[in-house]
Amino acid sequence: LVAQAGIRTFPTFHTGKKILNNGGNISTYESSIPSISPINLLVLQLALMRVERERKKVPVTAPMRAVNAAELDTTTVEAIKRKLIPTKGVRGIFDAAARVIFGAEPAELSLLHFLTYLNAGGGLLKLSEIEGGAQQDRFAEGAQSLSTYLASQLDNKPLLNSPVLKIEQKKTKVVVHSALGKMSATRVIMAIPPNLAGKIQYEPAMPTSRVRLTQGTNMGQTIKCIATYDDTFWRSKGYSGEVVATQGPITVIFDNTSYDGKQPALLAFLVGQEGRRWSEQSAEHRKEMVLANLAKYFGPEALQPTDYVEKDWSKDDWSLGCPTANPTIGVWTTSAHALREPVDRIHFAGTETAKEWMGYMEGALESGERAASEVLKEL
């Protein structure tokens, strides 16, 4: 789609020394593997192999049909982590990956959801890494350029700033109520996270399984902070700008410089429990903390940004969190069949319903094609 739209992409910068803050011990490394002891490296490798083996046992399109689905869905990722990883340092690295990918703590994730999500994206390493992984490429003009392109291809202009309040299903049509009034259609596609879909009023009411799904799904917690600078001083010092921390407010940092290099920037993510904790602090306090952490890793120049912006997705009424929606313990096995199943004339899309790259932009496209095919078949 990007090629079709003629949108430019460029690789995420990751050349130079990377930083690992493992429980307060700060070290650097240049490969894709963190600088940990050979024993810890072996422990990590064995744990990853076990996770890979287990995820391949879960059916990609119907995880609730796995042989031990009920057990997996009532087991937390925290429990299996403690079983597979005996060392504190390696547990911290695993926690950091889980927090960034899901915006949640391992204790909040069912093992079935964890394995299903990894399946959709090709495994834990592929979701975590830059080169060859989910973080590899960026949009030169920003991700919004893709949405703008899609909107330009429509015959009718999308109606923005008109949230849907109620959907009423009748024998031959669907009536959608919004702030702009009523609109009728033959079919409706909903492409929003399940928890947001649950905030809409339905007449008649949704089936119990669908209600349970919407009520039992939580968005991850992510605060995205960007500091811009006059120059890429971290690159001059030989750093890639990439940091992984197993403790402290910031879990990961990336070089977020523009594609042409004219706007140097560093990006920090506050996720999971730390994201929730810092969401309750003042914006000024958060800014001071983020800049102090950037300075700890890259030097005092980080304390003098030309600008600083942040986005706390949990405070956005139209997302309620980021980066993805996580079903709570037990929801996959009791209600996941309602994730993609149409309810009369209402069809469901959105990246949470994807079978490939669930939670990512690619998953959103896959789900859109699937939902559109359902509607076209009915029409």
mmCIF file of C-alpha atoms in Angstrom, residues 238-379:
data_model
loop_
_atom_site.group_PDB
_atom_site.id
_atom_site.type_symbol
_atom_site.label_atom_id
_atom_site.label_comp_id
_atom_site.label_asym_id
_atom_site.label_seq_id
_atom_site.Cartn_x
_atom_site.Cartn_y
_atom_site.Cartn_z
ATOM 1 C CA GLY A 238 29.179 6.974 18.803
ATOM 2 C CA TYR A 239 25.734 6.105 20.196
ATOM 3 C CA SER A 240 22.823 4.815 18.131
ATOM 4 C CA GLY A 241 20.329 6.484 20.460
ATOM 5 C CA GLU A 242 18.882 3.104 21.420
ATOM 6 C CA VAL A 243 18.436 2.343 25.123
ATOM 7 C CA VAL A 244 16.736 -0.585 26.864
ATOM 8 C CA ALA A 245 16.151 -0.259 30.623
ATOM 9 C CA THR A 246 14.835 -2.975 32.920
ATOM 10 C CA GLN A 247 13.997 -0.510 35.695
ATOM 11 C CA GLY A 248 13.120 3.161 36.023
ATOM 12 C CA PRO A 249 10.477 5.273 34.348
ATOM 13 C CA ILE A 250 11.751 4.920 30.761
ATOM 14 C CA THR A 251 11.841 1.445 29.211
ATOM 15 C CA VAL A 252 13.173 2.232 25.734
ATOM 16 C CA ILE A 253 14.701 5.170 23.877
ATOM 17 C CA PHE A 254 15.208 5.518 20.112
ATOM 18 C CA ASP A 255 16.785 7.994 17.723
ATOM 19 C CA ASN A 256 13.761 9.742 16.208
ATOM 20 C CA THR A 257 15.566 12.123 13.850
ATOM 21 C CA SER A 258 13.670 13.114 10.697
ATOM 22 C CA TYR A 259 14.361 11.289 7.433
ATOM 23 C CA ASP A 260 16.429 14.180 6.031
ATOM 24 C CA GLY A 261 18.427 14.613 9.242
ATOM 25 C CA LYS A 262 17.312 18.226 9.615
ATOM 26 C CA GLN A 263 15.415 17.651 12.861
ATOM 27 C CA PRO A 264 17.450 15.678 15.412
ATOM 28 C CA ALA A 265 15.268 14.022 18.034
ATOM 29 C CA LEU A 266 15.205 11.382 20.740
ATOM 30 C CA LEU A 267 12.099 9.366 21.564
ATOM 31 C CA ALA A 268 11.344 7.830 24.982
ATOM 32 C CA PHE A 269 8.538 5.459 25.939
ATOM 33 C CA LEU A 270 7.003 5.177 29.419
ATOM 34 C CA VAL A 271 5.023 1.944 29.407
ATOM 35 C CA GLY A 272 3.145 -0.465 31.651
ATOM 36 C CA GLN A 273 3.118 0.223 35.373
ATOM 37 C CA GLU A 274 5.675 3.059 35.090
ATOM 38 C CA GLY A 275 3.534 4.632 32.389
ATOM 39 C CA ARG A 276 0.527 4.528 34.704
ATOM 40 C CA ARG A 277 2.523 5.957 37.597
ATOM 41 C CA TRP A 278 3.930 8.834 35.585
ATOM 42 C CA SER A 279 0.591 9.518 33.908
ATOM 43 C CA GLU A 280 -0.551 10.805 37.307
ATOM 44 C CA GLN A 281 2.367 13.240 37.610
ATOM 45 C CA SER A 282 2.389 16.784 36.244
ATOM 46 C CA ALA A 283 3.546 17.355 32.661
ATOM 47 C CA GLU A 284 6.428 19.512 33.913
ATOM 48 C CA HIS A 285 7.585 16.846 36.357
ATOM 49 C CA ARG A 286 7.468 14.230 33.575
ATOM 50 C CA LYS A 287 9.496 16.450 31.259
ATOM 51 C CA GLU A 288 12.185 16.992 33.903
ATOM 52 C CA MET A 289 12.395 13.259 34.542
ATOM 53 C CA VAL A 290 12.604 12.329 30.841
ATOM 54 C CA LEU A 291 15.313 14.892 30.070
ATOM 55 C CA ALA A 292 17.296 13.838 33.152
ATOM 56 C CA ASN A 293 17.183 10.233 31.958
ATOM 57 C CA LEU A 294 18.274 11.208 28.451
ATOM 58 C CA ALA A 295 21.172 13.137 29.992
ATOM 59 C CA LYS A 296 22.159 10.128 32.104
ATOM 60 C CA TYR A 297 22.687 8.104 28.952
ATOM 61 C CA PHE A 298 23.864 10.673 26.402
ATOM 62 C CA GLY A 299 25.298 13.619 28.329
ATOM 63 C CA PRO A 300 24.250 17.100 29.547
ATOM 64 C CA GLU A 301 23.361 18.273 26.035
ATOM 65 C CA ALA A 302 20.120 16.306 26.421
ATOM 66 C CA LEU A 303 18.955 18.782 29.085
ATOM 67 C CA GLN A 304 18.638 21.564 26.496
ATOM 68 C CA PRO A 305 16.067 20.502 23.883
ATOM 69 C CA THR A 306 14.771 22.951 21.298
ATOM 70 C CA ASP A 307 11.300 21.510 21.931
ATOM 71 C CA TYR A 308 9.614 18.779 23.936
ATOM 72 C CA VAL A 309 6.259 17.110 23.225
ATOM 73 C CA GLU A 310 4.489 14.107 24.672
ATOM 74 C CA LYS A 311 1.364 12.025 24.159
ATOM 75 C CA ASP A 312 -0.298 10.071 26.956
ATOM 76 C CA TRP A 313 -2.562 7.740 25.003
ATOM 77 C CA SER A 314 -4.506 6.699 28.105
ATOM 78 C CA LYS A 315 -5.898 10.241 28.286
ATOM 79 C CA ASP A 316 -7.067 10.209 24.674
ATOM 80 C CA ASP A 317 -10.824 9.526 24.675
ATOM 81 C CA TRP A 318 -10.620 7.931 21.213
ATOM 82 C CA SER A 319 -7.923 5.379 22.019
ATOM 83 C CA LEU A 320 -7.768 5.047 25.840
ATOM 84 C CA GLY A 321 -4.294 3.578 25.555
ATOM 85 C CA CYS A 322 -1.522 2.272 23.352
ATOM 86 C CA PRO A 323 -0.080 0.334 21.556
ATOM 87 C CA THR A 324 -2.677 -2.437 21.541
ATOM 88 C CA ALA A 325 -5.736 -3.923 23.231
ATOM 89 C CA ASN A 326 -5.098 -6.807 25.638
ATOM 90 C CA PRO A 327 -7.880 -9.245 26.609
ATOM 91 C CA THR A 328 -7.802 -9.964 30.342
ATOM 92 C CA ILE A 329 -7.294 -13.420 31.822
ATOM 93 C CA GLY A 330 -9.841 -15.925 30.486
ATOM 94 C CA VAL A 331 -11.368 -13.731 27.776
ATOM 95 C CA TRP A 332 -9.732 -15.459 24.796
ATOM 96 C CA THR A 333 -11.231 -18.859 25.592
ATOM 97 C CA THR A 334 -14.688 -17.587 26.531
ATOM 98 C CA SER A 335 -15.309 -14.718 24.117
ATOM 99 C CA ALA A 336 -12.673 -14.521 21.365
ATOM 100 C CA HIS A 337 -15.052 -16.059 18.820
ATOM 101 C CA ALA A 338 -16.928 -12.733 18.992
ATOM 102 C CA LEU A 339 -13.835 -10.774 17.930
ATOM 103 C CA ARG A 340 -14.458 -11.083 14.169
ATOM 104 C CA GLU A 341 -17.948 -12.617 14.073
ATOM 105 C CA PRO A 342 -20.535 -10.221 12.550
ATOM 106 C CA VAL A 343 -23.618 -9.406 14.607
ATOM 107 C CA ASP A 344 -26.410 -9.247 12.035
ATOM 108 C CA ARG A 345 -25.482 -6.197 9.910
ATOM 109 C CA ILE A 346 -22.502 -5.050 11.982
ATOM 110 C CA HIS A 347 -19.042 -6.255 10.954
ATOM 111 C CA PHE A 348 -15.835 -5.882 12.944
ATOM 112 C CA ALA A 349 -12.409 -4.788 11.707
ATOM 113 C CA GLY A 350 -9.454 -3.063 13.354
ATOM 114 C CA THR A 351 -5.970 -4.377 14.020
ATOM 115 C CA GLU A 352 -7.105 -6.247 17.153
ATOM 116 C CA THR A 353 -9.111 -8.569 14.871
ATOM 117 C CA ALA A 354 -6.189 -9.348 12.533
ATOM 118 C CA LYS A 355 -4.757 -12.824 12.086
ATOM 119 C CA GLU A 356 -1.406 -11.460 10.886
ATOM 120 C CA TRP A 357 0.411 -8.579 12.599
ATOM 121 C CA MET A 358 -2.329 -8.125 15.187
ATOM 122 C CA GLY A 359 -1.868 -4.739 16.873
ATOM 123 C CA TYR A 360 0.164 -3.253 14.009
ATOM 124 C CA MET A 361 -0.664 -1.181 10.922
ATOM 125 C CA GLU A 362 -0.265 -4.228 8.679
ATOM 126 C CA GLY A 363 -2.865 -5.991 10.826
ATOM 127 C CA ALA A 364 -5.247 -3.076 10.395
ATOM 128 C CA LEU A 365 -5.012 -3.420 6.610
ATOM 129 C CA GLU A 366 -5.504 -7.189 6.735
ATOM 130 C CA SER A 367 -8.599 -6.791 8.911
ATOM 131 C CA GLY A 368 -10.016 -4.137 6.610
ATOM 132 C CA GLU A 369 -9.696 -6.382 3.577
ATOM 133 C CA ARG A 370 -11.344 -9.245 5.474
ATOM 134 C CA ALA A 371 -14.276 -7.124 6.707
ATOM 135 C CA ALA A 372 -14.763 -5.576 3.264
ATOM 136 C CA SER A 373 -14.907 -9.066 1.728
ATOM 137 C CA GLU A 374 -17.586 -10.070 4.252
ATOM 138 C CA VAL A 375 -19.716 -7.069 3.359
ATOM 139 C CA LEU A 376 -19.260 -7.472 -0.409
ATOM 140 C CA LYS A 377 -20.350 -11.102 -0.116
ATOM 141 C CA GLU A 378 -23.531 -10.072 1.708
ATOM 142 C CA LEU A 379 -24.275 -7.291 -0.774
#
